[in-house]
Amino acid sequence: MVIPAQPYGFALNRSACALLIIDMQRDFLEPGGFGAALGNDVGQLRRAIGPNRVLLDAWRAAGLPVLHTREGHRPDLADLPPAKHARGNAAIRIGDAGPMGRILVRGEAGHDIIPELAPLAGEPVIDKPGKGAFFATDLAAILAHRGIRQLVVTGVTTEVCVSTTVREANDRGFDCLVLDDCTASYTSAFHDSALAMIAAQGGIFGWVGTSPDVITALSQEPS
Ligand code: C5J
């Protein structure tokens, strides 16, 4: 089935497609976390929650695979590059104590995925120390073992971890469909630009669509 998208329809192959939800964590979406520490208005990301929730229900009902990612670091910060620690010159940095525990550290409350999109048992959660979900993770192996060649990508932020992951995936031979209404940025202009860059030049990094069109496709009989 072909899903309406930019720059042209995305031919969904149900048997080789997974939903990849990027970093819908409290640290990015709630006050007192990493996003807020960098001076961002975290409320800008919340518009993506509802559409992701509806999509997730439809995707699970269709029996297709879901994977989640979380950006964060070991409690001893051994996987935190000094450059990343210093970047932003913020008063509260990665590893420091905040209202949701230590900022961007695995096992802390802020590192959790928001309750609205909590993973179910059996849905892999990829813990990543970088912006891209393929860097220093087992994502490539997990996808290969399941025969996944296409990714429907959602999450935050559009121009940082979503874009980085889509570019990594593209170079590894995956077809990515990024959903406009299920991604978000602290800066709407960056969201729009990031999506435009993905679909430009005939889909140089992938496709851009919307969740209602994916849900409609899921409700149709596989062709
Ligand atoms: C950022 C992300 N923005 N998940 N991380 O630092 O996009």
PDB file of C-alpha atoms and ligand atoms in Angstrom:
ATOM      1  CA  MET A   1       0.000   0.000   0.000  1.00  0.00           C
ATOM      2  CA  VAL A   2       1.251   3.498  -0.819  1.00  0.00           C
ATOM      3  CA  ILE A   3       1.047   6.212   1.839  1.00  0.00           C
ATOM      4  CA  PRO A   4       0.723   9.822   0.652  1.00  0.00           C
ATOM      5  CA  ALA A   5       4.025  11.555   1.434  1.00  0.00           C
ATOM      6  CA  GLN A   6       6.601  14.033   0.207  1.00  0.00           C
ATOM      7  CA  PRO A   7       8.284  13.914  -2.242  1.00  0.00           C
ATOM      8  CA  TYR A   8       6.127  10.994  -3.467  1.00  0.00           C
ATOM      9  CA  GLY A   9       4.144   8.078  -2.071  1.00  0.00           C
ATOM     10  CA  PHE A  10       5.826   5.774   0.453  1.00  0.00           C
ATOM     11  CA  ALA A  11       5.299   2.108  -0.433  1.00  0.00           C
ATOM     12  CA  LEU A  12       4.755   0.516   2.976  1.00  0.00           C
ATOM     13  CA  ASN A  13       5.920  -3.082   3.245  1.00  0.00           C
ATOM     14  CA  ARG A  14       4.191  -4.357   6.372  1.00  0.00           C
ATOM     15  CA  SER A  15       6.458  -7.355   6.775  1.00  0.00           C
ATOM     16  CA  ALA A  16       9.619  -5.210   6.796  1.00  0.00           C
ATOM     17  CA  CYS A  17       8.549  -2.023   8.568  1.00  0.00           C
ATOM     18  CA  ALA A  18       8.906  -0.881  12.187  1.00  0.00           C
ATOM     19  CA  LEU A  19       7.773   2.191  14.092  1.00  0.00           C
ATOM     20  CA  LEU A  20      10.781   3.912  15.712  1.00  0.00           C
ATOM     21  CA  ILE A  21       9.849   6.451  18.392  1.00  0.00           C
ATOM     22  CA  ILE A  22      12.758   8.725  19.249  1.00  0.00           C
ATOM     23  CA  ASP A  23      13.449  10.046  22.780  1.00  0.00           C
ATOM     24  CA  MET A  24       9.921  10.836  24.001  1.00  0.00           C
ATOM     25  CA  GLN A  25      11.465  11.197  27.448  1.00  0.00           C
ATOM     26  CA  ARG A  26      10.558  13.295  30.433  1.00  0.00           C
ATOM     27  CA  ASP A  27      14.006  14.940  30.183  1.00  0.00           C
ATOM     28  CA  PHE A  28      12.981  16.541  26.874  1.00  0.00           C
ATOM     29  CA  LEU A  29       9.240  17.053  27.345  1.00  0.00           C
ATOM     30  CA  GLU A  30       8.839  18.073  30.983  1.00  0.00           C
ATOM     31  CA  PRO A  31      10.067  21.048  33.025  1.00  0.00           C
ATOM     32  CA  GLY A  32      13.271  20.484  34.992  1.00  0.00           C
ATOM     33  CA  GLY A  33      14.967  18.152  32.521  1.00  0.00           C
ATOM     34  CA  PHE A  34      17.745  18.355  29.951  1.00  0.00           C
ATOM     35  CA  GLY A  35      15.736  20.325  27.388  1.00  0.00           C
ATOM     36  CA  ALA A  36      14.751  22.944  29.928  1.00  0.00           C
ATOM     37  CA  ALA A  37      18.324  23.149  31.287  1.00  0.00           C
ATOM     38  CA  LEU A  38      19.432  24.254  27.818  1.00  0.00           C
ATOM     39  CA  GLY A  39      16.918  27.111  27.918  1.00  0.00           C
ATOM     40  CA  ASN A  40      14.175  25.560  25.802  1.00  0.00           C
ATOM     41  CA  ASP A  41      10.412  25.917  26.167  1.00  0.00           C
ATOM     42  CA  VAL A  42       9.551  22.251  26.626  1.00  0.00           C
ATOM     43  CA  GLY A  43       5.867  22.955  26.022  1.00  0.00           C
ATOM     44  CA  GLN A  44       6.687  23.212  22.312  1.00  0.00           C
ATOM     45  CA  LEU A  45       7.169  19.440  22.133  1.00  0.00           C
ATOM     46  CA  ARG A  46       3.895  18.401  23.698  1.00  0.00           C
ATOM     47  CA  ARG A  47       1.834  18.710  20.520  1.00  0.00           C
ATOM     48  CA  ALA A  48       3.472  15.480  19.288  1.00  0.00           C
ATOM     49  CA  ILE A  49       2.201  13.402  22.224  1.00  0.00           C
ATOM     50  CA  GLY A  50      -1.446  12.989  21.142  1.00  0.00           C
ATOM     51  CA  PRO A  51      -0.713  11.973  17.530  1.00  0.00           C
ATOM     52  CA  ASN A  52       1.983   9.527  18.704  1.00  0.00           C
ATOM     53  CA  ARG A  53      -0.472   8.002  21.170  1.00  0.00           C
ATOM     54  CA  VAL A  54      -3.109   7.427  18.457  1.00  0.00           C
ATOM     55  CA  LEU A  55      -0.529   6.094  15.991  1.00  0.00           C
ATOM     56  CA  LEU A  56       0.959   3.773  18.593  1.00  0.00           C
ATOM     57  CA  ASP A  57      -2.449   2.250  19.319  1.00  0.00           C
ATOM     58  CA  ALA A  58      -3.093   1.663  15.601  1.00  0.00           C
ATOM     59  CA  TRP A  59       0.409   0.298  15.004  1.00  0.00           C
ATOM     60  CA  ARG A  60       0.172  -2.123  17.915  1.00  0.00           C
ATOM     61  CA  ALA A  61      -3.323  -3.194  16.826  1.00  0.00           C
ATOM     62  CA  ALA A  62      -1.911  -4.000  13.380  1.00  0.00           C
ATOM     63  CA  GLY A  63       0.696  -6.223  15.034  1.00  0.00           C
ATOM     64  CA  LEU A  64       3.705  -4.417  13.575  1.00  0.00           C
ATOM     65  CA  PRO A  65       6.964  -3.946  15.519  1.00  0.00           C
ATOM     66  CA  VAL A  66       7.604  -0.903  17.706  1.00  0.00           C
ATOM     67  CA  LEU A  67      10.964   0.261  19.009  1.00  0.00           C
ATOM     68  CA  HIS A  68      11.669   3.155  21.370  1.00  0.00           C
ATOM     69  CA  THR A  69      14.871   5.085  21.970  1.00  0.00           C
ATOM     70  CA  ARG A  70      16.148   7.031  24.963  1.00  0.00           C
ATOM     71  CA  GLU A  71      19.071   9.415  24.983  1.00  0.00           C
ATOM     72  CA  GLY A  72      21.122   9.150  28.150  1.00  0.00           C
ATOM     73  CA  HIS A  73      24.290   8.097  29.881  1.00  0.00           C
ATOM     74  CA  ARG A  74      25.686   5.569  32.311  1.00  0.00           C
ATOM     75  CA  PRO A  75      25.443   6.662  35.962  1.00  0.00           C
ATOM     76  CA  ASP A  76      29.253   6.893  36.061  1.00  0.00           C
ATOM     77  CA  LEU A  77      29.130   9.111  32.916  1.00  0.00           C
ATOM     78  CA  ALA A  78      31.931   7.036  31.370  1.00  0.00           C
ATOM     79  CA  ASP A  79      30.152   7.192  27.997  1.00  0.00           C
ATOM     80  CA  LEU A  80      29.684  10.963  28.112  1.00  0.00           C
ATOM     81  CA  PRO A  81      32.100  12.795  25.812  1.00  0.00           C
ATOM     82  CA  PRO A  82      33.637  15.773  27.644  1.00  0.00           C
ATOM     83  CA  ALA A  83      32.593  17.950  24.702  1.00  0.00           C
ATOM     84  CA  LYS A  84      28.938  16.961  25.174  1.00  0.00           C
ATOM     85  CA  HIS A  85      29.196  17.603  28.922  1.00  0.00           C
ATOM     86  CA  ALA A  86      30.574  21.082  28.375  1.00  0.00           C
ATOM     87  CA  ARG A  87      28.271  22.028  25.487  1.00  0.00           C
ATOM     88  CA  GLY A  88      25.605  24.614  26.227  1.00  0.00           C
ATOM     89  CA  ASN A  89      27.434  26.124  29.201  1.00  0.00           C
ATOM     90  CA  ALA A  90      24.276  25.504  31.244  1.00  0.00           C
ATOM     91  CA  ALA A  91      24.007  25.976  34.999  1.00  0.00           C
ATOM     92  CA  ILE A  92      22.710  22.389  35.303  1.00  0.00           C
ATOM     93  CA  ARG A  93      24.520  19.824  33.158  1.00  0.00           C
ATOM     94  CA  ILE A  94      24.240  16.155  32.267  1.00  0.00           C
ATOM     95  CA  GLY A  95      24.753  14.130  35.445  1.00  0.00           C
ATOM     96  CA  ASP A  96      23.767  16.969  37.802  1.00  0.00           C
ATOM     97  CA  ALA A  97      20.833  16.589  40.178  1.00  0.00           C
ATOM     98  CA  GLY A  98      17.525  18.038  38.969  1.00  0.00           C
ATOM     99  CA  PRO A  99      13.890  17.749  40.009  1.00  0.00           C
ATOM    100  CA  MET A 100      13.537  14.471  38.031  1.00  0.00           C
ATOM    101  CA  GLY A 101      16.837  13.022  39.251  1.00  0.00           C
ATOM    102  CA  ARG A 102      20.228  13.308  37.575  1.00  0.00           C
ATOM    103  CA  ILE A 103      19.937  14.961  34.169  1.00  0.00           C
ATOM    104  CA  LEU A 104      19.978  12.525  31.209  1.00  0.00           C
ATOM    105  CA  VAL A 105      21.241   9.599  33.292  1.00  0.00           C
ATOM    106  CA  ARG A 106      19.897   6.077  32.844  1.00  0.00           C
ATOM    107  CA  GLY A 107      17.719   4.870  35.680  1.00  0.00           C
ATOM    108  CA  GLU A 108      16.637   8.362  36.716  1.00  0.00           C
ATOM    109  CA  ALA A 109      13.009   9.508  36.472  1.00  0.00           C
ATOM    110  CA  GLY A 110      13.789  12.127  33.837  1.00  0.00           C
ATOM    111  CA  HIS A 111      15.305   9.482  31.576  1.00  0.00           C
ATOM    112  CA  ASP A 112      12.015   7.579  31.421  1.00  0.00           C
ATOM    113  CA  ILE A 113       9.752   7.682  28.409  1.00  0.00           C
ATOM    114  CA  ILE A 114       6.662   9.776  29.174  1.00  0.00           C
ATOM    115  CA  PRO A 115       3.822   7.654  30.593  1.00  0.00           C
ATOM    116  CA  GLU A 116       1.524   8.358  27.633  1.00  0.00           C
ATOM    117  CA  LEU A 117       3.924   6.462  25.334  1.00  0.00           C
ATOM    118  CA  ALA A 118       5.334   3.906  27.766  1.00  0.00           C
ATOM    119  CA  PRO A 119       6.813   0.864  26.004  1.00  0.00           C
ATOM    120  CA  LEU A 120       5.033  -2.459  26.326  1.00  0.00           C
ATOM    121  CA  ALA A 121       6.844  -5.655  27.281  1.00  0.00           C
ATOM    122  CA  GLY A 122       8.495  -7.011  24.149  1.00  0.00           C
ATOM    123  CA  GLU A 123       9.049  -3.600  22.533  1.00  0.00           C
ATOM    124  CA  PRO A 124      12.814  -2.992  22.398  1.00  0.00           C
ATOM    125  CA  VAL A 125      14.068   0.156  24.105  1.00  0.00           C
ATOM    126  CA  ILE A 126      17.353   1.381  22.641  1.00  0.00           C
ATOM    127  CA  ASP A 127      19.516   3.355  25.086  1.00  0.00           C
ATOM    128  CA  LYS A 128      21.774   5.660  23.122  1.00  0.00           C
ATOM    129  CA  PRO A 129      24.527   7.974  24.311  1.00  0.00           C
ATOM    130  CA  GLY A 130      24.435  10.105  21.160  1.00  0.00           C
ATOM    131  CA  LYS A 131      21.943  11.875  18.982  1.00  0.00           C
ATOM    132  CA  GLY A 132      21.729   9.117  16.376  1.00  0.00           C
ATOM    133  CA  ALA A 133      20.082   5.831  17.391  1.00  0.00           C
ATOM    134  CA  PHE A 134      22.624   3.719  15.494  1.00  0.00           C
ATOM    135  CA  PHE A 135      25.732   5.141  17.197  1.00  0.00           C
ATOM    136  CA  ALA A 136      27.031   2.855  19.992  1.00  0.00           C
ATOM    137  CA  THR A 137      23.798   0.817  20.163  1.00  0.00           C
ATOM    138  CA  ASP A 138      22.498  -2.585  19.058  1.00  0.00           C
ATOM    139  CA  LEU A 139      19.710  -1.068  16.931  1.00  0.00           C
ATOM    140  CA  ALA A 140      21.172  -2.245  13.612  1.00  0.00           C
ATOM    141  CA  ALA A 141      21.430  -5.820  14.853  1.00  0.00           C
ATOM    142  CA  ILE A 142      17.899  -5.823  16.287  1.00  0.00           C
ATOM    143  CA  LEU A 143      16.453  -4.527  13.003  1.00  0.00           C
ATOM    144  CA  ALA A 144      18.476  -7.005  10.956  1.00  0.00           C
ATOM    145  CA  HIS A 145      17.303  -9.951  13.071  1.00  0.00           C
ATOM    146  CA  ARG A 146      13.695  -8.929  12.397  1.00  0.00           C
ATOM    147  CA  GLY A 147      14.150  -8.304   8.683  1.00  0.00           C
ATOM    148  CA  ILE A 148      13.271  -4.616   9.036  1.00  0.00           C
ATOM    149  CA  ARG A 149      14.186  -2.433   6.047  1.00  0.00           C
ATOM    150  CA  GLN A 150      11.722   0.435   6.499  1.00  0.00           C
ATOM    151  CA  LEU A 151      11.232   2.770   9.466  1.00  0.00           C
ATOM    152  CA  VAL A 152       8.336   5.051  10.290  1.00  0.00           C
ATOM    153  CA  VAL A 153      10.087   7.604  12.508  1.00  0.00           C
ATOM    154  CA  THR A 154       8.502   9.858  15.143  1.00  0.00           C
ATOM    155  CA  GLY A 155       9.661  11.655  18.290  1.00  0.00           C
ATOM    156  CA  VAL A 156      11.819  14.563  19.346  1.00  0.00           C
ATOM    157  CA  THR A 157      13.496  16.714  18.427  1.00  0.00           C
ATOM    158  CA  THR A 158      12.983  16.868  14.690  1.00  0.00           C
ATOM    159  CA  GLU A 159      16.251  18.561  13.792  1.00  0.00           C
ATOM    160  CA  VAL A 160      18.461  16.807  16.346  1.00  0.00           C
ATOM    161  CA  CYS A 161      17.858  13.159  17.267  1.00  0.00           C
ATOM    162  CA  VAL A 162      15.166  12.435  14.675  1.00  0.00           C
ATOM    163  CA  SER A 163      17.196  13.917  11.817  1.00  0.00           C
ATOM    164  CA  THR A 164      20.467  12.365  12.951  1.00  0.00           C
ATOM    165  CA  THR A 165      18.842   8.935  13.197  1.00  0.00           C
ATOM    166  CA  VAL A 166      17.161   9.251   9.794  1.00  0.00           C
ATOM    167  CA  ARG A 167      20.468  10.197   8.194  1.00  0.00           C
ATOM    168  CA  GLU A 168      22.206   7.258   9.865  1.00  0.00           C
ATOM    169  CA  ALA A 169      19.413   4.925   8.750  1.00  0.00           C
ATOM    170  CA  ASN A 170      19.488   6.249   5.191  1.00  0.00           C
ATOM    171  CA  ASP A 171      23.202   5.530   4.897  1.00  0.00           C
ATOM    172  CA  ARG A 172      22.532   1.993   6.118  1.00  0.00           C
ATOM    173  CA  GLY A 173      19.979   1.387   3.373  1.00  0.00           C
ATOM    174  CA  PHE A 174      16.717   1.920   5.283  1.00  0.00           C
ATOM    175  CA  ASP A 175      13.727   3.749   3.822  1.00  0.00           C
ATOM    176  CA  CYS A 176      12.440   6.213   6.426  1.00  0.00           C
ATOM    177  CA  LEU A 177       9.029   7.873   6.550  1.00  0.00           C
ATOM    178  CA  VAL A 178       9.118  10.751   9.076  1.00  0.00           C
ATOM    179  CA  LEU A 179       5.773  11.961  10.404  1.00  0.00           C
ATOM    180  CA  ASP A 180       5.252  15.716  10.596  1.00  0.00           C
ATOM    181  CA  ASP A 181       2.547  15.663  13.287  1.00  0.00           C
ATOM    182  CA  CYS A 182       4.381  13.076  15.422  1.00  0.00           C
ATOM    183  CA  THR A 183       7.693  14.954  15.552  1.00  0.00           C
ATOM    184  CA  ALA A 184       8.405  18.307  17.196  1.00  0.00           C
ATOM    185  CA  SER A 185      11.103  20.840  17.912  1.00  0.00           C
ATOM    186  CA  TYR A 186      11.605  23.567  20.500  1.00  0.00           C
ATOM    187  CA  THR A 187      11.847  25.888  17.454  1.00  0.00           C
ATOM    188  CA  SER A 188       9.120  25.430  14.850  1.00  0.00           C
ATOM    189  CA  ALA A 189      11.276  26.850  12.044  1.00  0.00           C
ATOM    190  CA  PHE A 190      13.867  24.138  12.718  1.00  0.00           C
ATOM    191  CA  HIS A 191      11.137  21.473  12.574  1.00  0.00           C
ATOM    192  CA  ASP A 192       9.940  22.735   9.198  1.00  0.00           C
ATOM    193  CA  SER A 193      13.481  23.028   7.804  1.00  0.00           C
ATOM    194  CA  ALA A 194      14.512  19.599   9.043  1.00  0.00           C
ATOM    195  CA  LEU A 195      11.534  17.948   7.367  1.00  0.00           C
ATOM    196  CA  ALA A 196      12.061  19.929   4.170  1.00  0.00           C
ATOM    197  CA  MET A 197      15.692  18.739   4.064  1.00  0.00           C
ATOM    198  CA  ILE A 198      14.650  15.091   4.418  1.00  0.00           C
ATOM    199  CA  ALA A 199      12.209  15.203   1.488  1.00  0.00           C
ATOM    200  CA  ALA A 200      14.235  17.538  -0.747  1.00  0.00           C
ATOM    201  CA  GLN A 201      16.054  16.386  -3.873  1.00  0.00           C
ATOM    202  CA  GLY A 202      13.688  13.499  -4.509  1.00  0.00           C
ATOM    203  CA  GLY A 203      13.783  12.302  -0.902  1.00  0.00           C
ATOM    204  CA  ILE A 204      17.508  12.569  -0.298  1.00  0.00           C
ATOM    205  CA  PHE A 205      17.139  11.222   3.260  1.00  0.00           C
ATOM    206  CA  GLY A 206      13.603   9.829   3.113  1.00  0.00           C
ATOM    207  CA  TRP A 207       9.913  10.701   3.027  1.00  0.00           C
ATOM    208  CA  VAL A 208       7.710  13.023   5.098  1.00  0.00           C
ATOM    209  CA  GLY A 209       4.072  12.174   5.816  1.00  0.00           C
ATOM    210  CA  THR A 210       1.420  12.390   8.512  1.00  0.00           C
ATOM    211  CA  SER A 211       0.030   9.883  10.982  1.00  0.00           C
ATOM    212  CA  PRO A 212      -3.597   9.876   9.759  1.00  0.00           C
ATOM    213  CA  ASP A 213      -2.395   8.630   6.373  1.00  0.00           C
ATOM    214  CA  VAL A 214      -0.359   5.883   8.031  1.00  0.00           C
ATOM    215  CA  ILE A 215      -3.322   4.873  10.170  1.00  0.00           C
ATOM    216  CA  THR A 216      -5.566   4.748   7.095  1.00  0.00           C
ATOM    217  CA  ALA A 217      -3.038   2.498   5.365  1.00  0.00           C
ATOM    218  CA  LEU A 218      -2.871   0.208   8.402  1.00  0.00           C
ATOM    219  CA  SER A 219      -6.633  -0.180   8.364  1.00  0.00           C
ATOM    220  CA  GLN A 220      -6.581  -1.451   4.780  1.00  0.00           C
ATOM    221  CA  GLU A 221      -5.987  -5.024   3.785  1.00  0.00           C
ATOM    222  CA  PRO A 222      -2.318  -5.687   2.953  1.00  0.00           C
ATOM    223  CA  SER A 223      -1.876  -5.686  -0.840  1.00  0.00           C
TER     224      SER A 223
HETATM  225  C1  C5J B   1      18.546  16.730  21.896  1.00  0.00           C
HETATM  226  C2  C5J B   1      17.129  14.962  21.055  1.00  0.00           C
HETATM  227  N1  C5J B   1      17.843  17.691  21.315  1.00  0.00           N
HETATM  228  N2  C5J B   1      16.501  13.853  21.467  1.00  0.00           N
HETATM  229  N3  C5J B   1      18.146  15.425  21.849  1.00  0.00           N
HETATM  230  O1  C5J B   1      19.531  17.005  22.516  1.00  0.00           O
HETATM  231  O2  C5J B   1      16.784  15.539  20.052  1.00  0.00           O
END
